[in-house]
Tab-separated table of C-alpha atoms in Angstrom:
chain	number	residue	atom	x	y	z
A	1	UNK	CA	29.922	11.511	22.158
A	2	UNK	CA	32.052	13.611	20.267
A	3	UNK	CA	33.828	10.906	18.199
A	4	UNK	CA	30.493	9.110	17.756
A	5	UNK	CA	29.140	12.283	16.284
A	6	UNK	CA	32.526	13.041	14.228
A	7	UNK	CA	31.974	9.078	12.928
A	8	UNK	CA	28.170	9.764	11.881
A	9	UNK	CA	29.647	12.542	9.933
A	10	UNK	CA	31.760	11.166	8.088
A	11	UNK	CA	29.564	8.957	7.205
A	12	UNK	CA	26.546	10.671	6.198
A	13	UNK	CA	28.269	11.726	3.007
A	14	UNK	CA	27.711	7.815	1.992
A	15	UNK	CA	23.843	8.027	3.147
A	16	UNK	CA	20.610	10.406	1.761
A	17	UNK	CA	20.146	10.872	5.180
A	18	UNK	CA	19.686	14.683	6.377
A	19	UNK	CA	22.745	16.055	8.628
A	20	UNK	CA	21.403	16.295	12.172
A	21	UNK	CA	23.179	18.760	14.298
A	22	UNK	CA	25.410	18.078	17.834
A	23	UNK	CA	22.703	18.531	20.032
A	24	UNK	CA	19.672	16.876	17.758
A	25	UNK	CA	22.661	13.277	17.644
A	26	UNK	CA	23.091	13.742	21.089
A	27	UNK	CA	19.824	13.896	21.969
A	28	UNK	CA	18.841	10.959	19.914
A	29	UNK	CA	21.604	8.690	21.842
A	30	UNK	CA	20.916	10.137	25.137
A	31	UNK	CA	16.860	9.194	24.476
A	32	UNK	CA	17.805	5.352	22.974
A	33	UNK	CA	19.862	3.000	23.254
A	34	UNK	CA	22.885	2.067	20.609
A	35	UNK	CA	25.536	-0.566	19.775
A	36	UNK	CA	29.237	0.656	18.398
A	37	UNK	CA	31.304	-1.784	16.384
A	38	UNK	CA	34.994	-1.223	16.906
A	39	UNK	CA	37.693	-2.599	14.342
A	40	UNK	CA	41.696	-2.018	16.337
A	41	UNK	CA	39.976	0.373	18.745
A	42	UNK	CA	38.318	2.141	15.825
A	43	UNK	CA	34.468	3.231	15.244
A	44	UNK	CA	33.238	0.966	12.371
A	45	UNK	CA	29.622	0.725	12.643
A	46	UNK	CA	26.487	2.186	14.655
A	47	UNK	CA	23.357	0.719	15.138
A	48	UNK	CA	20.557	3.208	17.031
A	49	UNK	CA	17.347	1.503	18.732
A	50	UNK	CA	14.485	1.516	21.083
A	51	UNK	CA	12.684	-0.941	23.283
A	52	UNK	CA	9.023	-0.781	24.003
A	53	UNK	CA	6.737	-3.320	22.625
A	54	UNK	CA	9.090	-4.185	19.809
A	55	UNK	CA	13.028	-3.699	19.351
A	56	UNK	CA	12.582	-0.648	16.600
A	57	UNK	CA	15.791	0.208	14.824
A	58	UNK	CA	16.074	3.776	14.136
A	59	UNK	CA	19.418	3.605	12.609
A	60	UNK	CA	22.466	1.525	11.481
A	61	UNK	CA	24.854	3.269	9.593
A	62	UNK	CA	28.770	2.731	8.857
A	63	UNK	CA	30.790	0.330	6.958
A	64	UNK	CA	28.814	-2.499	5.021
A	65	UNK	CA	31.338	-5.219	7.210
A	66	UNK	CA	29.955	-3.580	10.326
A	67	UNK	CA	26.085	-4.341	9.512
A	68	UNK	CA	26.039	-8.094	10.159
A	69	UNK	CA	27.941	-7.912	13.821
A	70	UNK	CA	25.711	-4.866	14.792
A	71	UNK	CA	22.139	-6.842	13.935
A	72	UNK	CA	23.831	-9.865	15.171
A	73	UNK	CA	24.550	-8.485	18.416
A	74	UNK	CA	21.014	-7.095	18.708
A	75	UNK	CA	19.454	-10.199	18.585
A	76	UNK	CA	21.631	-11.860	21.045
A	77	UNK	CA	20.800	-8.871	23.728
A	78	UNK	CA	17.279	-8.475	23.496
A	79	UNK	CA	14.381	-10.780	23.678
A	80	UNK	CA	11.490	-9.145	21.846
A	81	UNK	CA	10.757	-8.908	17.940
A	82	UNK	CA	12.799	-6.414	16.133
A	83	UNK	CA	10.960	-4.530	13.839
A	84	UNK	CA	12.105	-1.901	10.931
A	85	UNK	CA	9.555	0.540	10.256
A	86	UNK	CA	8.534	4.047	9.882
A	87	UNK	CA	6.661	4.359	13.681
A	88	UNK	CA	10.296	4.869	15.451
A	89	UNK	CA	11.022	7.552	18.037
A	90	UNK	CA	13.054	9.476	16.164
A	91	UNK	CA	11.941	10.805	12.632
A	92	UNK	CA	15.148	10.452	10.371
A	93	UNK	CA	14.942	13.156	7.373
A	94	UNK	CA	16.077	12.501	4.415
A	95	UNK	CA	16.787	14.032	0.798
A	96	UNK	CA	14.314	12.371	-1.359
A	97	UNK	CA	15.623	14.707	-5.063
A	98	UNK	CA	18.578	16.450	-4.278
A	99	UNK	CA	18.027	18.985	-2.206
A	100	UNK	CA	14.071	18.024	-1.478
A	101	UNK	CA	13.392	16.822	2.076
A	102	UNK	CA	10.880	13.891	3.206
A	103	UNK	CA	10.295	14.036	6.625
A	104	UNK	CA	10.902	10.424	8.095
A	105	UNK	CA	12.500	7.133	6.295
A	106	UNK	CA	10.175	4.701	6.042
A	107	UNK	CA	12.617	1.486	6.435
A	108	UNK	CA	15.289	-0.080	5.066
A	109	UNK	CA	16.619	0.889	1.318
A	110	UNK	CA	15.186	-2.281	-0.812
A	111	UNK	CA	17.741	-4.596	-2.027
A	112	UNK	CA	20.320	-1.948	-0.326
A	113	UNK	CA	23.447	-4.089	1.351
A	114	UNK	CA	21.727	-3.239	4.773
A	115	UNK	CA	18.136	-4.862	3.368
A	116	UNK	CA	20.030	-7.914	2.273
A	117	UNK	CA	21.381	-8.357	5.804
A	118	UNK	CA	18.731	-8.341	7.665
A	119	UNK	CA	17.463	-11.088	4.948
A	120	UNK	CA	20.663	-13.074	5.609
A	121	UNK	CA	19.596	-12.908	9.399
A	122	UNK	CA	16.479	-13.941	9.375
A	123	UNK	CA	14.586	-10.935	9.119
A	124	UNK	CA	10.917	-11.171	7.094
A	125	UNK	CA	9.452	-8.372	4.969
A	126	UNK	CA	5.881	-7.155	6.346
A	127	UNK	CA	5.263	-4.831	3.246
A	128	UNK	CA	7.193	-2.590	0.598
A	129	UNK	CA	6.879	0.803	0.980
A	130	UNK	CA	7.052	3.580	-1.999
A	131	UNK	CA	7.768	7.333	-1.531
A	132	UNK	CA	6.695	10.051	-4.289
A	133	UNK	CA	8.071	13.502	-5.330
A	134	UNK	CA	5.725	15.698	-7.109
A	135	UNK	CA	7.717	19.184	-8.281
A	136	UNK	CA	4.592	21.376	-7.786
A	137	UNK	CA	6.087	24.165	-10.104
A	138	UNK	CA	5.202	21.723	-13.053
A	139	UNK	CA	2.081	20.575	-11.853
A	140	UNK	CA	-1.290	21.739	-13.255
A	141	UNK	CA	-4.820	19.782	-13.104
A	142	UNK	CA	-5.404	17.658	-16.009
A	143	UNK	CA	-8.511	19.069	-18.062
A	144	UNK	CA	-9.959	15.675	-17.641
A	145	UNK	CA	-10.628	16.132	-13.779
A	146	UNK	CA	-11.820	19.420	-14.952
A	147	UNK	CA	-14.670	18.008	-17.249
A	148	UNK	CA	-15.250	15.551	-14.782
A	149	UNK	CA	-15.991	17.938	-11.817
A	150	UNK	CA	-17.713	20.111	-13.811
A	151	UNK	CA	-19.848	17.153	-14.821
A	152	UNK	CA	-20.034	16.273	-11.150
A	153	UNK	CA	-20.614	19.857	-10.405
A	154	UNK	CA	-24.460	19.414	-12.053
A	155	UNK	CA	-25.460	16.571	-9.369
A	156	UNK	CA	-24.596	18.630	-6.300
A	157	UNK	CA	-21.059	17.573	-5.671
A	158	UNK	CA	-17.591	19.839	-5.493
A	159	UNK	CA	-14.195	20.123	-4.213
A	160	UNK	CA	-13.920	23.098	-2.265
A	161	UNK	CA	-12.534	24.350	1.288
A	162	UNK	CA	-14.122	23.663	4.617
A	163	UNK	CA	-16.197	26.971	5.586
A	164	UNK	CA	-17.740	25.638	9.201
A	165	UNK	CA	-20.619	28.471	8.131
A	166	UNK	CA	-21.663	26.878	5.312
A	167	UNK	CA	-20.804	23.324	5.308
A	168	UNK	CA	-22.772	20.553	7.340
A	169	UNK	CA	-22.292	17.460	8.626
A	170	UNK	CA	-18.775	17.326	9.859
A	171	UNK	CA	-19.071	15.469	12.882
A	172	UNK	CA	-21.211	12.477	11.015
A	173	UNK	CA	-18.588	12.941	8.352
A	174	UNK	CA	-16.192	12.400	11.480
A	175	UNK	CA	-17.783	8.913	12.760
A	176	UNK	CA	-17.453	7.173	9.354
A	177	UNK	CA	-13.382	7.889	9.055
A	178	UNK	CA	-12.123	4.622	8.367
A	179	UNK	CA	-8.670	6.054	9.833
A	180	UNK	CA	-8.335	7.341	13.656
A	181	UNK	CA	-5.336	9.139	13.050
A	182	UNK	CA	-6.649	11.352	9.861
A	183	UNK	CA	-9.939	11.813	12.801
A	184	UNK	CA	-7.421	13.109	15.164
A	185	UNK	CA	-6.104	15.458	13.105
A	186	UNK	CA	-9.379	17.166	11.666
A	187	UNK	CA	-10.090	17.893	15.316
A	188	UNK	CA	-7.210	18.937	16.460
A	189	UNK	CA	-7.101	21.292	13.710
A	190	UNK	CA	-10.683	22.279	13.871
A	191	UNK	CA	-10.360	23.388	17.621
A	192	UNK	CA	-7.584	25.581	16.785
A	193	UNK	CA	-8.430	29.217	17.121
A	194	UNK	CA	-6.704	29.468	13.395
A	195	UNK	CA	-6.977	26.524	11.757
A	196	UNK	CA	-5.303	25.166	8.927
A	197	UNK	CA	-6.948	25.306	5.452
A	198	UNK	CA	-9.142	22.022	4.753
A	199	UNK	CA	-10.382	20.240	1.677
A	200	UNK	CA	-13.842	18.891	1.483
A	201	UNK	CA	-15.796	16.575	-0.391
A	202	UNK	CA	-19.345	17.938	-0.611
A	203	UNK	CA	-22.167	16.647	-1.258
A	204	UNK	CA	-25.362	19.899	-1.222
A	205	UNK	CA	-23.032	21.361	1.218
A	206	UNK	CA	-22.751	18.219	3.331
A	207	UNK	CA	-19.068	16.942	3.930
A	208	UNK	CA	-18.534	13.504	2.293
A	209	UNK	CA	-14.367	13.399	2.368
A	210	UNK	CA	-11.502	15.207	2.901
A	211	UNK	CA	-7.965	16.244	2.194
A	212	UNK	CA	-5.801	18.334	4.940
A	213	UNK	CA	-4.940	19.957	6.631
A	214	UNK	CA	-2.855	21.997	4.567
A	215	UNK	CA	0.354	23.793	5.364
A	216	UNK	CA	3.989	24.788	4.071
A	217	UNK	CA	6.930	23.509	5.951
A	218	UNK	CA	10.127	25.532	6.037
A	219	UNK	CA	11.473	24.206	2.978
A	220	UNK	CA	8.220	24.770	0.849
A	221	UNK	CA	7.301	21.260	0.805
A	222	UNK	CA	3.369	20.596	0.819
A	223	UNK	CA	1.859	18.947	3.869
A	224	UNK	CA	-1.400	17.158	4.537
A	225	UNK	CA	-2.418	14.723	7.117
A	226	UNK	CA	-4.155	12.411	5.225
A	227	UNK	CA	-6.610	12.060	2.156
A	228	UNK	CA	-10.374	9.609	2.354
A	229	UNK	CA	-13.887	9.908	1.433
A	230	UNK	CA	-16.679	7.885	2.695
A	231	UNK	CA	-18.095	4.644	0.801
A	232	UNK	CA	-21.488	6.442	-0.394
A	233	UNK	CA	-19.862	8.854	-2.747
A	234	UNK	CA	-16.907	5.963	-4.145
A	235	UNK	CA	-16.785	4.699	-7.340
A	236	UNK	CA	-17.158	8.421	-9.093
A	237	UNK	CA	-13.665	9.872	-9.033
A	238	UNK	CA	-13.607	12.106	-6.787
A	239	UNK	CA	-10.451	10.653	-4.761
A	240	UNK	CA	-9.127	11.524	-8.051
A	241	UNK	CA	-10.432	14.684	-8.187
A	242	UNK	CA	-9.627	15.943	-4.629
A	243	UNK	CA	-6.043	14.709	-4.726
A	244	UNK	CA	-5.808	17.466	-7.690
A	245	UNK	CA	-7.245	19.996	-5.917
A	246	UNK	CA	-5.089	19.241	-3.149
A	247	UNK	CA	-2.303	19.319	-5.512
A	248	UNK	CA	-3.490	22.681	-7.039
A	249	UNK	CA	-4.200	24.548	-3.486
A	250	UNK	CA	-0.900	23.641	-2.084
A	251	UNK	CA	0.777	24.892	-4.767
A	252	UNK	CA	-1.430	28.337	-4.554
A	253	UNK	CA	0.025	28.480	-0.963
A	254	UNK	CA	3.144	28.733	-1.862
A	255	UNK	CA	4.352	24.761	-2.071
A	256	UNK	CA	6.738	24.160	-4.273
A	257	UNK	CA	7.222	20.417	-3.750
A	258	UNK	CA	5.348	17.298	-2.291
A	259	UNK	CA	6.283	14.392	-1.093
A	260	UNK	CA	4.486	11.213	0.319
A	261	UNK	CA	4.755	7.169	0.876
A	262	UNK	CA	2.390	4.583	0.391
A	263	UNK	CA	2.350	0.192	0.125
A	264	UNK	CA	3.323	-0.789	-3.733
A	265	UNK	CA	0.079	-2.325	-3.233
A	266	UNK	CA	-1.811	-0.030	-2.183
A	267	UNK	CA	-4.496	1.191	-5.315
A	268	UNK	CA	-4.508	4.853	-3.976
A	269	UNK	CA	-0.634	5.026	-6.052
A	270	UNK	CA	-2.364	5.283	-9.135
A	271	UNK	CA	-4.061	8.235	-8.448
A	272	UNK	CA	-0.736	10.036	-7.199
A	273	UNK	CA	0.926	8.750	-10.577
A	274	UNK	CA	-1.701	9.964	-12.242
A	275	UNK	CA	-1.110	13.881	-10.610
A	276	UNK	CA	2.370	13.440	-12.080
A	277	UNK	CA	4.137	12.111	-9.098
A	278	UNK	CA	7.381	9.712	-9.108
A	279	UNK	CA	8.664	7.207	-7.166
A	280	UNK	CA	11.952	8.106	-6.373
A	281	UNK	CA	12.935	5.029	-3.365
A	282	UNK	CA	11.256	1.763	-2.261
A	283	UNK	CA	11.628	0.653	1.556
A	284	UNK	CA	11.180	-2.985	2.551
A	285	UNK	CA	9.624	-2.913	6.430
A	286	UNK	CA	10.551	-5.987	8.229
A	287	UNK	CA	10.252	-7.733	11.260
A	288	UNK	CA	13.004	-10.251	13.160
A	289	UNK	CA	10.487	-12.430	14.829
A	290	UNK	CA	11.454	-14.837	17.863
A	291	UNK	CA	10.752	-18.406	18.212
């Protein structure tokens, strides 16, 4: 363990990965299983994965040479698709600008040496992934969302945070959630005895979207669980609107950076550009699928 761990090391200083500690890289190998390439007796390469319904690789690092006999002899041992993505046991921090910190990697560097390996084996891109830094001390709401809420303001409709005393319709709001996960967490939060601040869509004090919950991780970075408002109240830019807001409130709390992913295809990017975010890395996810 100890010379696998002195190897990762030494190697990190080539990566954006963030250092893990002893135990955390012990941990990690104990949990999953791993592959070591060995040139004359010595650690080359180190490939990290998991088996459960797919092969999920959590991590390869090492020396470029080492990629291709590491993947290779992954394929050869195991019998179900391989997949790189961003649902992997083990969340893999990583410096996003300098010393600002997204949580998890979301694949494999695009057209990095590593990505072009994988290609060279046979492996198929499923989507390309984009991650955005927003350096909150810089950001301030455009006086155009402004007019425009104000505007919206007149019809019944504002941005505001979730007061359970005032607000209605939460759990109808709940049932129309396109996304399970983003449902998950408003509950979970909800039934806390303190829960975390929430943005809400409203509609006459009826809840027609959301953005939340909100909190501060250690390093100041801005955290929500997801962003979505329901069909009836599209089309008037108010995903626009609340992203802001989001923006703004974090950054009253204390944020002083975000950071988030999306697909390059996804339409919701524009809004984050628009907020004055950046994309500072693109992923590739892929899949090694068996005949």
């Amino acid at each position: 363990m100890k010379k696998l761990y002195d190897f990762y090391l030494n190697q990190l200083k080539h990566t954006h990965y963030v250092e893990l500690n002893f135990e955390a890289f012990g941990d990690m190998l104990t949990k999953l299983e791993y592959i070591v390439q060995r040139v004359d007796n010595e650690i080359c390469g180190l490939l990290i994965y998991s088996v459960d319904e797919f092969v999920d690789i959590n991590l390869v690092i090492g020396e470029p040479s080492s990629y291709k006999p590491l993947i290779q002899q992954l394929i050869d041992k195991t019998t179900k698709d391989i997949r790189i993505h961003y649902h992997k046991p083990y969340h893999l921090a990583w410096y996003a600008k300098e010393h600002m910190i997204h949580p998890n990697e979301q694949g494999v560097i695009y057209d990095s040496q590593l990505h072009k390996t994988y290609l060279e084996l046979g492996f198929k891109e499923t989507s390309i992934q984009e991650t955005y830094f927003l350096d909150l001390k810089q950001f301030k709401i455009d006086h155009t969302i402004s007019e425009k809420l104000e505007t919206l303001n007149y019809k019944g409709y504002d941005v505001t945070l979730y007061n359970p005393l005032k607000h209605t319709g939460m759990d109808i709001f709940l049932t129309k959630l396109q996304s399970e996960s983003f449902r998950n967490a408003i509950i979970a939060n909800l039934s806390r005895k303190r829960p975390d601040p929430l943005l809400i869509v409203m509609k006459d004090n009826e809840v027609m979207g959301f953005s939340g919950p909100l909190l501060i991780a250690d390093d100041f970075r801005g955290i929500f669980s997801g962003i979505e408002i329901v069909d009836e109240v599209r089309g008037l830019g108010l995903g626009k609107i609340l992203f802001q807001k989001l923006c703004q409130t974090l950054k009253q709390m204390g944020a002083k950076y975000m950071t988030l992913f999306t697909g390059n295809k996804n339409a919701a990017k524009y809004i984050y550009l628009s907020a004055g975010f950046e994309i500072v890395q693109k992923f590739a996810l892929m899949v090694y699928e068996r005949q």
